[in-house]
Amino acid sequence: MAITAAMVKELREKTGAGMMDAKKALTENEGNMEAAVDWLRTKGLAKAAKKSGRVAAEGLVGVSVTDGKGVAVELNSETDFVAKNADFQQLVRDIADVALTTGDDIEVLKATNLNGRPVADVLTDAIARIGENMTLRRMHVLEGSTIVSYVHNAAAEGMGKIGVLVALNGPEDKAKEIGRQIAMHIAATNPASLSAEDLDPALVEREKTVLTEQARESGKPDAVIEKMIEGRMKKFFEEVTLLGQKFVVNPDVTVADAAKEAGVEVTGYARVAVGEGIEKKEEDFAAEVAKTLGGS
């Protein structure tokens, strides 16, 4: 497969590796981007391989909570100017409230009535009125004994750039107190799953493969390598699972320990960040202003 300059550029942006290293990684792995990232990590050449979840679109995440149930919805816009628009924010608020009465499917939400009309039709009208394309992209529903919400970079009450929901069992007052701290922790650390048991098996296998190759390059005996892999996988689980992570409020304990000390149990969570995984066309600020003022 021909390795293009665009592929090399993308890999460099994902990993921070040098141009020649990025080209070699792609060549060695026949253009497979994920395999090239892993190859660079194995060789110790990847400086930053965690850009796949970067924010790449505008809009807001709205959260709404009632007894034992919480929802987080993502409504995207073309520019941040529209995300600051009062009409847009009211739409986010209304859709989040309606989402509490629907199932956990985004298409069901779009068909649900808002002020007597389907949400999809209300959104179409808003696009015509505000003059910018919008997309109702995601919806997460969380249920439990106590649901706590948190919004990071809030634009208005109940909406912002990152929305988090946490489900807890235990005394409600303690659950709400520690739950908000845990929600803030989730916003900051973006864990991959609640616990090691909930991790995507493909992600676990991929990490184990990289760590195995790294360990083998040490030249140590197989018995030592096995112990090295075991220790590194344990560290991996501690870094990427919510319950295994060091609690940002008190790094001397894990999130699981903090919850236990508070007399509660974390049973689930949801974290939604605006624009995760959406590729956004780069445009300078002056052009964005001109585009907005021109109404195009």
Short mmCIF file of C-alpha atoms in Angstrom, two decimals:
data_model
loop_
_atom_site.label_atom_id
_atom_site.label_comp_id
_atom_site.label_asym_id
_atom_site.label_seq_id
_atom_site.Cartn_x
_atom_site.Cartn_y
_atom_site.Cartn_z
CA MET A 1 0.00 0.00 0.00
CA ALA A 2 1.30 3.47 -0.92
CA ILE A 3 2.09 5.60 2.14
CA THR A 4 0.90 9.14 1.54
CA ALA A 5 2.05 12.38 3.14
CA ALA A 6 -1.43 12.80 4.62
CA MET A 7 -1.15 9.43 6.38
CA VAL A 8 2.26 10.36 7.79
CA LYS A 9 0.87 13.71 8.98
CA GLU A 10 -2.10 12.01 10.68
CA LEU A 11 0.14 9.52 12.48
CA ARG A 12 2.51 12.27 13.62
CA GLU A 13 -0.44 14.24 15.04
CA LYS A 14 -1.74 11.15 16.85
CA THR A 15 1.60 10.14 18.36
CA GLY A 16 4.03 13.05 18.31
CA ALA A 17 6.57 10.80 16.56
CA GLY A 18 9.11 12.12 14.06
CA MET A 19 8.35 12.13 10.32
CA MET A 20 10.74 9.30 9.39
CA ASP A 21 9.59 7.17 12.33
CA ALA A 22 5.96 7.71 11.36
CA LYS A 23 6.66 6.78 7.74
CA LYS A 24 8.54 3.65 8.80
CA ALA A 25 5.75 2.62 11.16
CA LEU A 26 3.19 2.90 8.36
CA THR A 27 5.44 1.05 5.92
CA GLU A 28 6.08 -1.78 8.40
CA ASN A 29 2.34 -2.13 8.99
CA GLU A 30 1.12 -1.74 5.40
CA GLY A 31 -0.65 1.55 6.09
CA ASN A 32 -2.73 0.28 9.04
CA MET A 33 -3.01 3.34 11.28
CA GLU A 34 -3.83 1.55 14.56
CA ALA A 35 -1.09 -1.03 14.02
CA ALA A 36 1.36 1.80 13.25
CA VAL A 37 0.45 3.56 16.51
CA ASP A 38 1.07 0.31 18.40
CA TRP A 39 4.37 -0.22 16.56
CA LEU A 40 5.57 3.24 17.61
CA ARG A 41 4.49 2.58 21.21
CA THR A 42 6.37 -0.73 21.18
CA LYS A 43 9.51 1.06 20.01
CA GLY A 44 9.03 3.80 22.59
CA LEU A 45 8.60 6.42 19.84
CA ALA A 46 5.00 7.50 20.49
CA LYS A 47 4.91 10.59 22.65
CA ALA A 48 1.14 11.01 22.74
CA ALA A 49 -1.16 8.31 21.41
CA LYS A 50 -4.42 9.50 22.93
CA LYS A 51 -5.81 12.10 20.56
CA SER A 52 -8.59 10.01 19.06
CA GLY A 53 -11.17 11.42 21.50
CA ARG A 54 -10.29 15.07 21.05
CA VAL A 55 -13.10 17.59 20.72
CA ALA A 56 -13.66 18.35 17.03
CA ALA A 57 -17.11 20.03 16.82
CA GLU A 58 -19.14 22.67 18.60
CA GLY A 59 -22.41 22.58 20.53
CA LEU A 60 -23.48 21.57 24.02
CA VAL A 61 -24.19 18.54 26.18
CA GLY A 62 -27.37 18.87 28.22
CA VAL A 63 -28.08 16.80 31.32
CA SER A 64 -31.35 16.23 33.14
CA VAL A 65 -32.02 14.12 36.24
CA THR A 66 -35.15 12.89 37.98
CA ASP A 67 -35.62 10.26 40.70
CA GLY A 68 -33.39 7.32 39.82
CA LYS A 69 -32.84 8.35 36.20
CA GLY A 70 -30.54 10.71 34.35
CA VAL A 71 -29.93 11.56 30.69
CA ALA A 72 -27.18 13.31 28.77
CA VAL A 73 -27.82 14.51 25.20
CA GLU A 74 -25.38 16.04 22.71
CA LEU A 75 -26.61 18.69 20.31
CA ASN A 76 -23.95 19.83 17.85
CA SER A 77 -23.70 23.16 16.04
CA GLU A 78 -21.27 24.46 13.45
CA THR A 79 -19.80 27.22 15.64
CA ASP A 80 -19.35 28.07 19.28
CA PHE A 81 -21.25 31.32 18.65
CA VAL A 82 -24.46 29.33 18.22
CA ALA A 83 -23.73 27.28 21.34
CA LYS A 84 -23.89 30.59 23.25
CA ASN A 85 -27.23 31.49 21.63
CA ALA A 86 -30.19 31.60 24.06
CA ASP A 87 -32.49 29.81 21.56
CA PHE A 88 -29.98 27.01 21.08
CA GLN A 89 -29.51 26.61 24.84
CA GLN A 90 -33.28 26.46 25.40
CA LEU A 91 -33.50 23.77 22.73
CA VAL A 92 -30.80 21.73 24.49
CA ARG A 93 -32.67 22.12 27.79
CA ASP A 94 -36.02 21.11 26.29
CA ILE A 95 -34.61 18.07 24.47
CA ALA A 96 -32.80 16.86 27.62
CA ASP A 97 -36.05 17.10 29.60
CA VAL A 98 -38.00 15.23 26.92
CA ALA A 99 -35.27 12.56 26.83
CA LEU A 100 -36.15 11.61 30.40
CA THR A 101 -39.50 10.26 29.16
CA THR A 102 -38.13 8.25 26.21
CA GLY A 103 -36.10 5.07 25.90
CA ASP A 104 -32.35 5.02 25.38
CA ASP A 105 -32.50 5.28 21.58
CA ILE A 106 -31.65 8.54 19.81
CA GLU A 107 -34.11 7.80 16.98
CA VAL A 108 -36.93 7.31 19.48
CA LEU A 109 -36.01 10.65 21.02
CA LYS A 110 -36.14 12.37 17.62
CA ALA A 111 -39.67 11.01 17.09
CA THR A 112 -40.89 12.02 20.57
CA ASN A 113 -43.11 15.08 20.78
CA LEU A 114 -41.76 18.37 22.08
CA ASN A 115 -44.49 20.98 22.48
CA GLY A 116 -46.78 18.90 20.27
CA ARG A 117 -44.28 18.24 17.47
CA PRO A 118 -41.55 15.60 16.93
CA VAL A 119 -38.14 16.68 18.23
CA ALA A 120 -36.73 16.19 14.70
CA ASP A 121 -39.20 18.75 13.30
CA VAL A 122 -38.50 21.22 16.11
CA LEU A 123 -34.79 20.87 15.33
CA THR A 124 -35.43 21.51 11.60
CA ASP A 125 -37.27 24.71 12.46
CA ALA A 126 -34.43 25.80 14.74
CA ILE A 127 -31.91 25.26 11.93
CA ALA A 128 -33.94 27.55 9.66
CA ARG A 129 -34.44 30.15 12.39
CA ILE A 130 -30.87 30.27 13.74
CA GLY A 131 -29.24 29.78 10.34
CA GLU A 132 -26.77 27.05 11.16
CA ASN A 133 -26.76 23.28 10.78
CA MET A 134 -27.36 21.26 13.97
CA THR A 135 -27.24 17.57 14.79
CA LEU A 136 -28.80 15.69 17.68
CA ARG A 137 -25.98 13.17 17.84
CA ARG A 138 -25.98 11.14 21.06
CA MET A 139 -28.04 10.26 24.08
CA HIS A 140 -27.03 8.35 27.21
CA VAL A 141 -29.46 7.13 29.86
CA LEU A 142 -28.38 6.03 33.34
CA GLU A 143 -30.55 4.54 36.06
CA GLY A 144 -29.82 3.72 39.71
CA SER A 145 -30.77 4.37 43.32
CA THR A 146 -29.18 7.83 43.19
CA ILE A 147 -28.14 9.67 40.03
CA VAL A 148 -25.75 12.62 40.27
CA SER A 149 -24.91 14.93 37.36
CA TYR A 150 -22.07 17.34 36.69
CA VAL A 151 -21.39 19.72 33.81
CA HIS A 152 -17.89 20.93 33.02
CA ASN A 153 -17.34 24.28 31.24
CA ALA A 154 -20.99 25.15 31.85
CA ALA A 155 -22.60 27.53 29.37
CA ALA A 156 -25.83 27.62 31.40
CA GLU A 157 -27.42 25.53 34.12
CA GLY A 158 -27.45 21.86 33.15
CA MET A 159 -25.40 22.19 29.97
CA GLY A 160 -21.79 22.58 28.93
CA LYS A 161 -18.90 21.05 27.00
CA ILE A 162 -18.77 17.86 29.09
CA GLY A 163 -21.73 16.19 30.81
CA VAL A 164 -21.32 13.43 33.40
CA LEU A 165 -23.83 11.13 35.11
CA VAL A 166 -22.98 8.82 38.01
CA ALA A 167 -25.20 6.08 39.48
CA LEU A 168 -24.69 5.07 43.12
CA ASN A 169 -26.22 2.76 45.72
CA GLY A 170 -26.26 3.73 49.40
CA PRO A 171 -27.56 6.55 51.63
CA GLU A 172 -28.81 9.34 49.35
CA ASP A 173 -27.10 12.21 51.18
CA LYS A 174 -23.71 10.51 51.11
CA ALA A 175 -24.24 9.34 47.54
CA LYS A 176 -24.94 12.90 46.37
CA GLU A 177 -21.91 14.32 48.19
CA ILE A 178 -19.31 11.81 47.01
CA GLY A 179 -21.14 11.39 43.68
CA ARG A 180 -20.48 14.97 42.62
CA GLN A 181 -16.77 14.58 43.42
CA ILE A 182 -16.64 11.34 41.44
CA ALA A 183 -18.47 13.00 38.54
CA MET A 184 -15.85 15.76 38.49
CA HIS A 185 -13.15 13.09 38.57
CA ILE A 186 -14.75 11.38 35.54
CA ALA A 187 -14.88 14.66 33.62
CA ALA A 188 -11.15 15.13 34.24
CA THR A 189 -9.86 11.58 33.66
CA ASN A 190 -12.26 10.12 31.06
CA PRO A 191 -12.03 6.48 32.22
CA ALA A 192 -12.53 3.74 29.62
CA SER A 193 -14.89 1.68 31.80
CA LEU A 194 -16.24 1.26 35.31
CA SER A 195 -14.00 -1.71 36.15
CA ALA A 196 -11.58 -4.13 34.52
CA GLU A 197 -14.43 -6.58 33.93
CA ASP A 198 -16.27 -3.97 31.82
CA LEU A 199 -13.34 -3.12 29.54
CA ASP A 200 -13.61 -3.90 25.84
CA PRO A 201 -11.78 -7.26 25.39
CA ALA A 202 -10.26 -5.98 22.13
CA LEU A 203 -8.76 -2.99 23.98
CA VAL A 204 -7.32 -5.28 26.67
CA GLU A 205 -5.83 -7.65 24.09
CA ARG A 206 -4.36 -4.78 22.11
CA GLU A 207 -2.69 -3.30 25.19
CA LYS A 208 -1.38 -6.72 26.27
CA THR A 209 0.13 -7.26 22.83
CA VAL A 210 1.97 -3.92 22.93
CA LEU A 211 3.22 -4.52 26.47
CA THR A 212 4.34 -8.06 25.57
CA GLU A 213 6.39 -6.78 22.63
CA GLN A 214 7.93 -4.06 24.81
CA ALA A 215 8.83 -6.61 27.48
CA ARG A 216 10.39 -9.02 24.95
CA GLU A 217 12.66 -6.29 23.65
CA SER A 218 14.21 -6.15 27.13
CA GLY A 219 15.85 -9.53 26.44
CA LYS A 220 14.94 -10.87 29.90
CA PRO A 221 13.97 -14.53 30.55
CA ASP A 222 10.37 -15.60 29.82
CA ALA A 223 9.54 -15.97 33.52
CA VAL A 224 10.64 -12.40 34.20
CA ILE A 225 8.80 -11.13 31.11
CA GLU A 226 5.59 -12.78 32.30
CA LYS A 227 5.86 -10.96 35.64
CA MET A 228 6.61 -7.70 33.84
CA ILE A 229 3.50 -8.04 31.69
CA GLU A 230 1.37 -8.94 34.71
CA GLY A 231 2.55 -5.85 36.58
CA ARG A 232 2.12 -3.54 33.60
CA MET A 233 -1.40 -4.81 32.88
CA LYS A 234 -2.33 -4.21 36.51
CA LYS A 235 -1.06 -0.64 36.16
CA PHE A 236 -3.02 -0.29 32.91
CA PHE A 237 -6.26 -1.33 34.63
CA GLU A 238 -5.58 1.14 37.44
CA GLU A 239 -5.09 3.94 34.92
CA VAL A 240 -8.10 3.37 32.64
CA THR A 241 -10.88 2.02 34.89
CA LEU A 242 -12.89 4.39 37.07
CA LEU A 243 -12.86 2.24 40.21
CA GLY A 244 -9.13 1.54 39.86
CA GLN A 245 -8.03 5.14 39.28
CA LYS A 246 -6.45 7.28 41.98
CA PHE A 247 -9.14 9.66 43.22
CA VAL A 248 -8.33 13.21 42.09
CA VAL A 249 -9.72 14.61 45.34
CA ASN A 250 -7.40 12.35 47.36
CA PRO A 251 -4.75 10.52 45.28
CA ASP A 252 -3.83 8.36 48.28
CA VAL A 253 -6.96 6.24 47.63
CA THR A 254 -8.73 4.83 44.59
CA VAL A 255 -12.23 5.87 43.54
CA ALA A 256 -13.49 2.49 44.78
CA ASP A 257 -11.87 3.09 48.18
CA ALA A 258 -13.33 6.59 48.42
CA ALA A 259 -16.82 5.32 47.64
CA LYS A 260 -16.48 2.52 50.18
CA GLU A 261 -15.33 4.95 52.87
CA ALA A 262 -18.40 7.08 52.14
CA GLY A 263 -20.64 4.02 52.53
CA VAL A 264 -21.77 3.91 48.90
CA GLU A 265 -21.17 1.88 45.75
CA VAL A 266 -20.68 3.26 42.23
CA THR A 267 -22.78 1.16 39.85
CA GLY A 268 -22.39 3.05 36.59
CA TYR A 269 -21.51 6.28 34.83
CA ALA A 270 -21.76 8.13 31.52
CA ARG A 271 -19.46 10.84 30.17
CA VAL A 272 -20.31 12.81 27.03
CA ALA A 273 -17.94 15.45 25.63
CA VAL A 274 -18.98 17.74 22.79
CA GLY A 275 -17.63 16.65 19.42
CA GLU A 276 -15.78 13.51 20.48
CA GLY A 277 -14.56 11.72 17.37
CA ILE A 278 -15.95 14.23 14.86
CA GLU A 279 -13.44 15.49 12.33
CA LYS A 280 -13.68 19.27 12.14
CA LYS A 281 -12.52 21.37 9.22
CA GLU A 282 -9.85 23.79 10.40
CA GLU A 283 -10.87 27.41 9.97
CA ASP A 284 -9.23 30.49 11.39
CA PHE A 285 -11.09 32.70 13.85
CA ALA A 286 -11.40 35.65 11.45
CA ALA A 287 -12.96 33.42 8.80
CA GLU A 288 -15.38 32.01 11.38
CA VAL A 289 -16.47 35.54 12.40
CA ALA A 290 -16.90 36.57 8.77
CA LYS A 291 -18.89 33.43 8.04
CA THR A 292 -21.19 34.05 11.03
CA LEU A 293 -21.74 37.74 10.24
CA GLY A 294 -22.38 36.89 6.62
CA GLY A 295 -25.09 34.43 7.63
CA SER A 296 -23.61 31.63 5.54
#
